[in-house]
mmCIF file of C-alpha atoms in Angstrom:
data_model
loop_
_atom_site.group_PDB
_atom_site.id
_atom_site.type_symbol
_atom_site.label_atom_id
_atom_site.label_comp_id
_atom_site.label_asym_id
_atom_site.label_seq_id
_atom_site.Cartn_x
_atom_site.Cartn_y
_atom_site.Cartn_z
ATOM 1 C CA UNK A 1 -45.562 8.669 -30.716
ATOM 2 C CA UNK A 2 -41.895 8.629 -29.723
ATOM 3 C CA UNK A 3 -39.731 11.403 -31.077
ATOM 4 C CA UNK A 4 -35.978 11.886 -31.014
ATOM 5 C CA UNK A 5 -34.266 15.049 -32.129
ATOM 6 C CA UNK A 6 -30.851 14.824 -33.716
ATOM 7 C CA UNK A 7 -28.159 17.409 -34.068
ATOM 8 C CA UNK A 8 -27.122 18.143 -37.666
ATOM 9 C CA UNK A 9 -23.584 18.553 -36.412
ATOM 10 C CA UNK A 10 -22.927 15.434 -34.316
ATOM 11 C CA UNK A 11 -25.820 13.117 -35.283
ATOM 12 C CA UNK A 12 -26.619 12.177 -31.701
ATOM 13 C CA UNK A 13 -29.796 12.747 -29.711
ATOM 14 C CA UNK A 14 -29.575 16.227 -28.174
ATOM 15 C CA UNK A 15 -30.179 16.414 -24.460
ATOM 16 C CA UNK A 16 -32.161 18.778 -22.259
ATOM 17 C CA UNK A 17 -30.902 19.779 -18.847
ATOM 18 C CA UNK A 18 -33.357 20.266 -16.018
ATOM 19 C CA UNK A 19 -33.142 21.404 -12.416
ATOM 20 C CA UNK A 20 -33.896 19.076 -9.543
ATOM 21 C CA UNK A 21 -37.717 18.554 -9.265
ATOM 22 C CA UNK A 22 -37.426 19.413 -5.572
ATOM 23 C CA UNK A 23 -36.381 22.962 -6.371
ATOM 24 C CA UNK A 24 -38.794 25.712 -7.185
ATOM 25 C CA UNK A 25 -37.936 28.140 -9.928
ATOM 26 C CA UNK A 26 -38.550 29.787 -13.212
ATOM 27 C CA UNK A 27 -36.162 30.223 -16.002
ATOM 28 C CA UNK A 28 -34.377 32.815 -19.759
ATOM 29 C CA UNK A 29 -32.401 30.509 -21.318
ATOM 30 C CA UNK A 30 -34.073 32.722 -20.191
ATOM 31 C CA UNK A 31 -34.888 31.700 -16.449
ATOM 32 C CA UNK A 32 -37.148 33.814 -14.076
ATOM 33 C CA UNK A 33 -35.819 35.899 -11.204
ATOM 34 C CA UNK A 34 -33.052 33.890 -9.605
ATOM 35 C CA UNK A 35 -32.853 33.591 -5.818
ATOM 36 C CA UNK A 36 -31.800 31.055 -3.208
ATOM 37 C CA UNK A 37 -35.027 29.067 -3.548
ATOM 38 C CA UNK A 38 -34.971 28.953 -7.341
ATOM 39 C CA UNK A 39 -32.650 26.655 -9.238
ATOM 40 C CA UNK A 40 -32.758 27.150 -12.977
ATOM 41 C CA UNK A 41 -33.060 24.874 -15.942
ATOM 42 C CA UNK A 42 -31.830 25.272 -19.448
ATOM 43 C CA UNK A 43 -32.001 23.397 -22.728
ATOM 44 C CA UNK A 44 -28.931 22.149 -24.456
ATOM 45 C CA UNK A 45 -30.699 22.849 -27.730
ATOM 46 C CA UNK A 46 -33.706 24.572 -29.209
ATOM 47 C CA UNK A 47 -35.431 24.002 -32.534
ATOM 48 C CA UNK A 48 -38.701 25.505 -33.714
ATOM 49 C CA UNK A 49 -41.499 23.080 -34.448
ATOM 50 C CA UNK A 50 -41.820 24.273 -38.025
ATOM 51 C CA UNK A 51 -38.136 23.493 -38.584
ATOM 52 C CA UNK A 52 -38.642 19.960 -37.310
ATOM 53 C CA UNK A 53 -41.762 19.175 -39.257
ATOM 54 C CA UNK A 54 -41.359 21.259 -42.440
ATOM 55 C CA UNK A 55 -44.017 23.680 -41.383
ATOM 56 C CA UNK A 56 -46.413 20.997 -40.148
ATOM 57 C CA UNK A 57 -45.824 20.996 -36.430
ATOM 58 C CA UNK A 58 -47.706 18.743 -34.025
ATOM 59 C CA UNK A 59 -49.631 20.392 -31.193
ATOM 60 C CA UNK A 60 -46.437 20.940 -29.194
ATOM 61 C CA UNK A 61 -43.291 19.264 -27.870
ATOM 62 C CA UNK A 62 -42.440 18.628 -24.259
ATOM 63 C CA UNK A 63 -39.012 19.492 -22.869
ATOM 64 C CA UNK A 64 -38.056 15.855 -23.363
ATOM 65 C CA UNK A 65 -38.990 15.919 -27.042
ATOM 66 C CA UNK A 66 -42.339 14.136 -26.619
ATOM 67 C CA UNK A 67 -45.585 15.259 -28.146
ATOM 68 C CA UNK A 68 -47.817 17.107 -25.659
ATOM 69 C CA UNK A 69 -51.528 16.412 -25.876
ATOM 70 C CA UNK A 70 -53.940 19.208 -26.735
ATOM 71 C CA UNK A 71 -55.299 19.342 -23.185
ATOM 72 C CA UNK A 72 -51.866 19.960 -21.749
ATOM 73 C CA UNK A 73 -51.249 22.711 -24.308
ATOM 74 C CA UNK A 74 -54.292 24.524 -23.013
ATOM 75 C CA UNK A 75 -52.899 24.322 -19.479
ATOM 76 C CA UNK A 76 -49.490 25.536 -20.574
ATOM 77 C CA UNK A 77 -50.705 28.307 -22.888
ATOM 78 C CA UNK A 78 -50.013 31.873 -21.888
ATOM 79 C CA UNK A 79 -51.925 34.773 -23.439
ATOM 80 C CA UNK A 80 -49.964 36.872 -25.927
ATOM 81 C CA UNK A 81 -48.352 39.938 -24.432
ATOM 82 C CA UNK A 82 -48.257 42.914 -26.766
ATOM 83 C CA UNK A 83 -45.270 45.154 -26.172
ATOM 84 C CA UNK A 84 -44.283 48.257 -28.054
ATOM 85 C CA UNK A 85 -40.922 50.033 -27.840
ATOM 86 C CA UNK A 86 -41.973 52.176 -24.878
ATOM 87 C CA UNK A 87 -43.543 49.406 -22.765
ATOM 88 C CA UNK A 88 -40.768 46.954 -23.614
ATOM 89 C CA UNK A 89 -38.119 49.466 -22.573
ATOM 90 C CA UNK A 90 -39.858 50.126 -19.249
ATOM 91 C CA UNK A 91 -40.289 46.401 -18.545
ATOM 92 C CA UNK A 92 -36.635 45.626 -19.294
ATOM 93 C CA UNK A 93 -35.498 48.379 -16.917
ATOM 94 C CA UNK A 94 -37.519 46.859 -14.069
ATOM 95 C CA UNK A 95 -36.650 43.242 -14.801
ATOM 96 C CA UNK A 96 -34.119 41.731 -12.391
ATOM 97 C CA UNK A 97 -31.603 40.105 -14.724
ATOM 98 C CA UNK A 98 -28.273 38.382 -14.166
ATOM 99 C CA UNK A 99 -25.962 36.248 -16.235
ATOM 100 C CA UNK A 100 -26.261 32.810 -14.574
ATOM 101 C CA UNK A 101 -24.112 30.238 -16.354
ATOM 102 C CA UNK A 102 -22.567 29.189 -19.614
ATOM 103 C CA UNK A 103 -23.089 25.760 -21.224
ATOM 104 C CA UNK A 104 -20.640 23.836 -23.392
ATOM 105 C CA UNK A 105 -19.808 20.220 -24.257
ATOM 106 C CA UNK A 106 -16.706 18.270 -23.287
ATOM 107 C CA UNK A 107 -15.273 14.901 -24.258
ATOM 108 C CA UNK A 108 -14.198 13.675 -20.800
ATOM 109 C CA UNK A 109 -16.156 15.111 -17.887
ATOM 110 C CA UNK A 110 -13.968 13.847 -15.073
ATOM 111 C CA UNK A 111 -10.774 14.973 -16.770
ATOM 112 C CA UNK A 112 -12.123 18.468 -17.349
ATOM 113 C CA UNK A 113 -13.466 18.769 -13.788
ATOM 114 C CA UNK A 114 -10.036 17.729 -12.455
ATOM 115 C CA UNK A 115 -8.324 20.373 -14.604
ATOM 116 C CA UNK A 116 -10.685 23.162 -13.549
ATOM 117 C CA UNK A 117 -10.380 22.284 -9.855
ATOM 118 C CA UNK A 118 -6.631 21.757 -9.701
ATOM 119 C CA UNK A 119 -5.465 24.352 -12.221
ATOM 120 C CA UNK A 120 -8.127 27.104 -12.220
ATOM 121 C CA UNK A 121 -9.233 26.791 -8.594
ATOM 122 C CA UNK A 122 -12.906 26.166 -9.308
ATOM 123 C CA UNK A 123 -15.252 24.244 -7.055
ATOM 124 C CA UNK A 124 -17.497 21.389 -8.171
ATOM 125 C CA UNK A 125 -20.949 22.679 -7.284
ATOM 126 C CA UNK A 126 -23.002 19.701 -8.405
ATOM 127 C CA UNK A 127 -22.834 16.760 -10.791
ATOM 128 C CA UNK A 128 -25.268 14.193 -12.050
ATOM 129 C CA UNK A 129 -25.497 11.302 -14.472
ATOM 130 C CA UNK A 130 -28.609 10.702 -16.613
ATOM 131 C CA UNK A 131 -28.009 7.242 -18.131
ATOM 132 C CA UNK A 132 -31.523 6.950 -19.594
ATOM 133 C CA UNK A 133 -30.814 10.088 -21.627
ATOM 134 C CA UNK A 134 -27.181 9.210 -22.341
ATOM 135 C CA UNK A 135 -25.446 12.194 -20.802
ATOM 136 C CA UNK A 136 -23.845 13.607 -17.648
ATOM 137 C CA UNK A 137 -23.413 17.201 -16.597
ATOM 138 C CA UNK A 138 -21.536 19.146 -13.909
ATOM 139 C CA UNK A 139 -21.670 22.691 -12.595
ATOM 140 C CA UNK A 140 -18.445 24.408 -11.493
ATOM 141 C CA UNK A 141 -17.634 27.924 -10.301
ATOM 142 C CA UNK A 142 -16.145 30.119 -7.647
ATOM 143 C CA UNK A 143 -19.177 30.473 -5.402
ATOM 144 C CA UNK A 144 -22.843 29.422 -4.965
ATOM 145 C CA UNK A 145 -24.999 29.483 -8.083
ATOM 146 C CA UNK A 146 -27.429 31.773 -6.289
ATOM 147 C CA UNK A 147 -24.844 34.554 -6.347
ATOM 148 C CA UNK A 148 -22.040 33.570 -8.692
ATOM 149 C CA UNK A 149 -21.673 32.744 -12.361
ATOM 150 C CA UNK A 150 -21.169 29.050 -13.132
ATOM 151 C CA UNK A 151 -19.972 26.735 -15.885
ATOM 152 C CA UNK A 152 -22.195 23.869 -16.962
ATOM 153 C CA UNK A 153 -20.234 21.070 -18.610
ATOM 154 C CA UNK A 154 -22.102 18.441 -20.570
ATOM 155 C CA UNK A 155 -20.743 15.037 -21.575
ATOM 156 C CA UNK A 156 -22.768 13.094 -24.136
ATOM 157 C CA UNK A 157 -22.044 9.351 -23.945
ATOM 158 C CA UNK A 158 -19.653 8.202 -26.626
ATOM 159 C CA UNK A 159 -18.677 11.693 -27.875
ATOM 160 C CA UNK A 160 -15.062 12.458 -26.942
ATOM 161 C CA UNK A 161 -14.382 15.463 -29.170
ATOM 162 C CA UNK A 162 -16.215 18.583 -30.362
ATOM 163 C CA UNK A 163 -15.588 21.289 -32.937
ATOM 164 C CA UNK A 164 -15.256 24.597 -31.096
ATOM 165 C CA UNK A 165 -15.444 26.604 -34.344
ATOM 166 C CA UNK A 166 -14.052 30.089 -34.975
ATOM 167 C CA UNK A 167 -16.772 32.196 -33.320
ATOM 168 C CA UNK A 168 -16.154 31.320 -29.667
ATOM 169 C CA UNK A 169 -13.261 33.285 -28.252
ATOM 170 C CA UNK A 170 -12.386 32.568 -24.622
ATOM 171 C CA UNK A 171 -13.420 32.704 -20.983
ATOM 172 C CA UNK A 172 -11.791 35.235 -18.699
ATOM 173 C CA UNK A 173 -10.634 34.393 -15.161
ATOM 174 C CA UNK A 174 -9.226 36.909 -12.628
ATOM 175 C CA UNK A 175 -6.277 35.551 -10.623
ATOM 176 C CA UNK A 176 -3.930 37.168 -8.114
ATOM 177 C CA UNK A 177 -0.740 35.750 -9.657
ATOM 178 C CA UNK A 178 -0.873 34.866 -13.372
ATOM 179 C CA UNK A 179 2.663 33.482 -13.555
ATOM 180 C CA UNK A 180 2.060 31.160 -10.609
ATOM 181 C CA UNK A 181 -1.117 29.774 -12.169
ATOM 182 C CA UNK A 182 0.598 29.293 -15.534
ATOM 183 C CA UNK A 183 3.328 27.291 -13.765
ATOM 184 C CA UNK A 184 0.640 25.164 -12.133
ATOM 185 C CA UNK A 185 -1.059 24.542 -15.473
ATOM 186 C CA UNK A 186 2.268 23.465 -16.989
ATOM 187 C CA UNK A 187 2.921 21.151 -14.058
ATOM 188 C CA UNK A 188 -0.448 19.486 -14.620
ATOM 189 C CA UNK A 189 0.256 18.999 -18.314
ATOM 190 C CA UNK A 190 -1.900 21.849 -19.542
ATOM 191 C CA UNK A 191 -1.221 23.819 -22.727
ATOM 192 C CA UNK A 192 -0.047 27.447 -22.631
ATOM 193 C CA UNK A 193 -1.269 29.514 -25.572
ATOM 194 C CA UNK A 194 0.208 32.819 -24.410
ATOM 195 C CA UNK A 195 2.889 33.243 -21.751
ATOM 196 C CA UNK A 196 2.338 35.791 -18.967
ATOM 197 C CA UNK A 197 2.992 39.402 -19.910
ATOM 198 C CA UNK A 198 1.551 42.922 -19.754
ATOM 199 C CA UNK A 199 -1.319 43.770 -22.059
ATOM 200 C CA UNK A 200 -0.465 45.960 -25.061
ATOM 201 C CA UNK A 201 -2.894 48.631 -23.908
ATOM 202 C CA UNK A 202 -1.197 48.968 -20.545
ATOM 203 C CA UNK A 203 -3.707 46.710 -18.829
ATOM 204 C CA UNK A 204 -3.015 43.931 -16.308
ATOM 205 C CA UNK A 205 -0.665 41.004 -16.834
ATOM 206 C CA UNK A 206 -2.420 38.298 -18.822
ATOM 207 C CA UNK A 207 -1.842 34.793 -20.164
ATOM 208 C CA UNK A 208 -3.944 32.298 -22.074
ATOM 209 C CA UNK A 209 -4.185 28.597 -21.241
ATOM 210 C CA UNK A 210 -6.098 25.837 -22.985
ATOM 211 C CA UNK A 211 -8.284 23.256 -21.230
ATOM 212 C CA UNK A 212 -8.347 19.550 -22.193
ATOM 213 C CA UNK A 213 -11.060 20.155 -24.781
ATOM 214 C CA UNK A 214 -9.434 23.120 -26.462
ATOM 215 C CA UNK A 215 -11.386 25.947 -24.849
ATOM 216 C CA UNK A 216 -9.216 28.949 -24.076
ATOM 217 C CA UNK A 217 -9.089 30.723 -20.706
ATOM 218 C CA UNK A 218 -7.577 34.194 -20.479
ATOM 219 C CA UNK A 219 -5.990 34.768 -17.041
ATOM 220 C CA UNK A 220 -6.056 38.380 -15.882
ATOM 221 C CA UNK A 221 -3.965 39.492 -12.914
ATOM 222 C CA UNK A 222 -6.198 41.332 -10.456
ATOM 223 C CA UNK A 223 -6.759 41.591 -6.717
ATOM 224 C CA UNK A 224 -9.145 39.383 -4.711
ATOM 225 C CA UNK A 225 -12.749 39.387 -5.943
ATOM 226 C CA UNK A 226 -15.967 37.585 -5.041
ATOM 227 C CA UNK A 227 -16.485 36.716 -8.713
ATOM 228 C CA UNK A 228 -13.236 35.556 -10.387
ATOM 229 C CA UNK A 229 -15.133 34.485 -13.542
ATOM 230 C CA UNK A 230 -14.704 37.684 -15.527
ATOM 231 C CA UNK A 231 -16.134 37.189 -19.020
ATOM 232 C CA UNK A 232 -17.397 35.130 -21.890
ATOM 233 C CA UNK A 233 -15.963 36.344 -25.199
ATOM 234 C CA UNK A 234 -17.838 35.761 -28.460
ATOM 235 C CA UNK A 235 -17.064 37.112 -31.966
ATOM 236 C CA UNK A 236 -19.718 38.996 -33.895
ATOM 237 C CA UNK A 237 -20.035 40.253 -37.459
ATOM 238 C CA UNK A 238 -21.557 43.713 -36.783
ATOM 239 C CA UNK A 239 -20.548 45.142 -33.417
ATOM 240 C CA UNK A 240 -22.904 48.133 -33.405
ATOM 241 C CA UNK A 241 -25.854 45.881 -34.275
ATOM 242 C CA UNK A 242 -24.926 43.461 -31.481
ATOM 243 C CA UNK A 243 -24.483 46.277 -28.932
ATOM 244 C CA UNK A 244 -27.879 47.679 -29.845
ATOM 245 C CA UNK A 245 -29.516 44.268 -29.563
ATOM 246 C CA UNK A 246 -28.070 43.411 -26.159
ATOM 247 C CA UNK A 247 -28.898 46.852 -24.834
ATOM 248 C CA UNK A 248 -32.500 46.840 -26.000
ATOM 249 C CA UNK A 249 -33.534 43.188 -25.934
ATOM 250 C CA UNK A 250 -31.468 42.083 -22.921
ATOM 251 C CA UNK A 251 -31.225 45.318 -20.958
ATOM 252 C CA UNK A 252 -27.427 45.114 -20.755
ATOM 253 C CA UNK A 253 -25.264 48.214 -20.381
ATOM 254 C CA UNK A 254 -22.393 49.048 -22.690
ATOM 255 C CA UNK A 255 -19.664 49.183 -20.012
ATOM 256 C CA UNK A 256 -16.883 50.090 -22.404
ATOM 257 C CA UNK A 257 -15.873 49.894 -26.042
ATOM 258 C CA UNK A 258 -12.344 49.892 -27.422
ATOM 259 C CA UNK A 259 -10.902 49.872 -30.926
ATOM 260 C CA UNK A 260 -7.594 48.040 -31.378
ATOM 261 C CA UNK A 261 -6.237 48.903 -34.823
ATOM 262 C CA UNK A 262 -2.943 47.068 -34.140
ATOM 263 C CA UNK A 263 -4.893 43.857 -33.598
ATOM 264 C CA UNK A 264 -7.514 44.768 -36.216
ATOM 265 C CA UNK A 265 -10.424 44.347 -33.853
ATOM 266 C CA UNK A 266 -12.920 46.269 -31.761
ATOM 267 C CA UNK A 267 -14.390 44.980 -28.498
ATOM 268 C CA UNK A 268 -17.463 45.899 -26.481
ATOM 269 C CA UNK A 269 -18.015 44.882 -22.858
ATOM 270 C CA UNK A 270 -21.708 44.328 -22.063
ATOM 271 C CA UNK A 271 -23.254 43.458 -18.703
ATOM 272 C CA UNK A 272 -25.597 44.081 -15.790
ATOM 273 C CA UNK A 273 -23.127 45.836 -13.520
ATOM 274 C CA UNK A 274 -19.469 46.763 -13.001
ATOM 275 C CA UNK A 275 -17.142 44.307 -14.743
ATOM 276 C CA UNK A 276 -14.883 44.115 -11.676
ATOM 277 C CA UNK A 277 -17.746 42.625 -9.650
ATOM 278 C CA UNK A 278 -19.816 40.473 -12.048
ATOM 279 C CA UNK A 279 -19.379 38.297 -15.114
ATOM 280 C CA UNK A 280 -19.773 40.169 -18.371
ATOM 281 C CA UNK A 281 -20.144 39.463 -22.104
ATOM 282 C CA UNK A 282 -17.256 40.545 -24.320
ATOM 283 C CA UNK A 283 -18.251 40.998 -27.960
ATOM 284 C CA UNK A 284 -15.388 41.147 -30.462
ATOM 285 C CA UNK A 285 -15.507 42.347 -34.042
ATOM 286 C CA UNK A 286 -12.544 41.447 -36.257
ATOM 287 C CA UNK A 287 -12.107 43.846 -39.134
ATOM 288 C CA UNK A 288 -13.822 42.602 -42.276
ATOM 289 C CA UNK A 289 -15.171 39.325 -40.816
ATOM 290 C CA UNK A 290 -18.965 39.161 -40.972
ATOM 291 C CA UNK A 291 -19.717 35.567 -39.959
ATOM 292 C CA UNK A 292 -18.155 32.669 -38.056
ATOM 293 C CA UNK A 293 -18.347 28.903 -37.791
ATOM 294 C CA UNK A 294 -19.835 28.130 -34.331
ATOM 295 C CA UNK A 295 -18.967 24.446 -34.274
ATOM 296 C CA UNK A 296 -20.882 22.158 -31.932
ATOM 297 C CA UNK A 297 -19.016 22.535 -28.658
ATOM 298 C CA UNK A 298 -20.128 25.854 -27.209
ATOM 299 C CA UNK A 299 -23.869 25.911 -26.488
ATOM 300 C CA UNK A 300 -25.315 28.990 -24.774
ATOM 301 C CA UNK A 301 -25.507 31.422 -21.860
ATOM 302 C CA UNK A 302 -28.358 31.449 -19.322
ATOM 303 C CA UNK A 303 -29.799 34.751 -18.063
ATOM 304 C CA UNK A 304 -32.319 35.198 -15.287
ATOM 305 C CA UNK A 305 -35.573 37.138 -15.826
ATOM 306 C CA UNK A 306 -38.742 37.821 -13.849
ATOM 307 C CA UNK A 307 -41.057 36.896 -16.757
ATOM 308 C CA UNK A 308 -40.129 34.699 -19.722
ATOM 309 C CA UNK A 309 -43.219 35.706 -21.650
ATOM 310 C CA UNK A 310 -42.580 39.437 -21.578
ATOM 311 C CA UNK A 311 -38.888 38.829 -22.216
ATOM 312 C CA UNK A 312 -39.703 36.777 -25.318
ATOM 313 C CA UNK A 313 -41.922 39.538 -26.684
ATOM 314 C CA UNK A 314 -39.204 42.127 -26.100
ATOM 315 C CA UNK A 315 -36.589 39.954 -27.801
ATOM 316 C CA UNK A 316 -38.843 39.557 -30.853
ATOM 317 C CA UNK A 317 -39.537 43.273 -30.903
ATOM 318 C CA UNK A 318 -35.810 44.045 -31.106
ATOM 319 C CA UNK A 319 -34.911 41.522 -33.816
ATOM 320 C CA UNK A 320 -34.072 38.360 -31.888
ATOM 321 C CA UNK A 321 -35.370 34.962 -32.971
ATOM 322 C CA UNK A 322 -37.209 32.740 -30.483
ATOM 323 C CA UNK A 323 -36.089 29.134 -30.965
ATOM 324 C CA UNK A 324 -37.929 27.775 -27.929
ATOM 325 C CA UNK A 325 -41.236 29.424 -27.087
ATOM 326 C CA UNK A 326 -41.663 30.444 -23.454
ATOM 327 C CA UNK A 327 -43.516 28.086 -21.107
ATOM 328 C CA UNK A 328 -43.227 25.811 -18.100
ATOM 329 C CA UNK A 329 -41.273 22.599 -18.108
ATOM 330 C CA UNK A 330 -43.693 19.690 -17.522
ATOM 331 C CA UNK A 331 -43.660 18.554 -13.890
ATOM 332 C CA UNK A 332 -41.250 21.255 -12.766
ATOM 333 C CA UNK A 333 -42.132 24.734 -11.623
ATOM 334 C CA UNK A 334 -39.627 26.367 -13.974
ATOM 335 C CA UNK A 335 -40.427 28.547 -16.995
ATOM 336 C CA UNK A 336 -37.971 28.712 -19.820
ATOM 337 C CA UNK A 337 -37.417 30.090 -23.332
ATOM 338 C CA UNK A 338 -34.512 30.287 -25.726
ATOM 339 C CA UNK A 339 -33.519 32.750 -28.423
ATOM 340 C CA UNK A 340 -30.675 33.607 -30.773
ATOM 341 C CA UNK A 341 -29.094 36.985 -31.376
ATOM 342 C CA UNK A 342 -28.371 38.511 -34.838
ATOM 343 C CA UNK A 343 -25.169 36.424 -35.080
ATOM 344 C CA UNK A 344 -26.892 33.166 -34.089
ATOM 345 C CA UNK A 345 -25.535 32.967 -30.514
ATOM 346 C CA UNK A 346 -28.027 31.285 -28.254
ATOM 347 C CA UNK A 347 -29.271 32.540 -24.896
#
């Protein structure tokens, strides 16, 4: 039986993104422990079987949306792992996790790659076209994927525009001279949302530029760093709830929290290490706003883990929803799962 899955937002077949079959790895979308010999995969989407079939799911679905036979299910099945608060907490502390890359959709892949390379100084790490699936994707960043955070851009054939929504905030990039980069963006025809200037809280000089698809990049003036990609900012409806979830379910640290009454918001910086050395997650609560429209442009963040099965159990224990059950991708030595947080943001 052939099966195609359609997005309720864009009414086009949703695509899955896989690593090269020649690479060996395991994946959270959650991927497994990430090292130089392990390239990671991640789904562009995740839907529970009961959602697809009104509670009457087939045996299972492959990563490509095809029905998996019962025999294969037996081979893929992993015994349930029972975790309580104590064992889950200990497991999460030992797990080697790292934010790996962020995924979002663009309307013109070559145009966006050109902008990121010429204006933001990124490198094209890899690119591929999958005509049989109707999409192309490209990875960009400031260093190797084995050590640095990356951007995964996806272009779906025939879709030239996406709704970014109100929940996604911006990406943060550290640069040595904000004014110089803003001038470069202007020279290349880019849009400036906020001119360079000192932050209100006495922080570094910042500016905000917009890419060809409408995604905002905040430029922060800082010295040289091995990881210029500073942050992914998402808006949430209950900041304390989100902080608690990412601390317990994802093992992130609360690096800092700041209330900004003048701007009527509170932010929390979450991550796996010092924010001046690694990419972090910035959660923003706007006074009185409990929910946001997420649109159909921004997709998800990938995080590395040693064990997708234990990670899934911990996420369920702490209130997360699994939207793609953990397991191996057929034909590829990569294990993957996907979940959503209390605000519906996918990892």
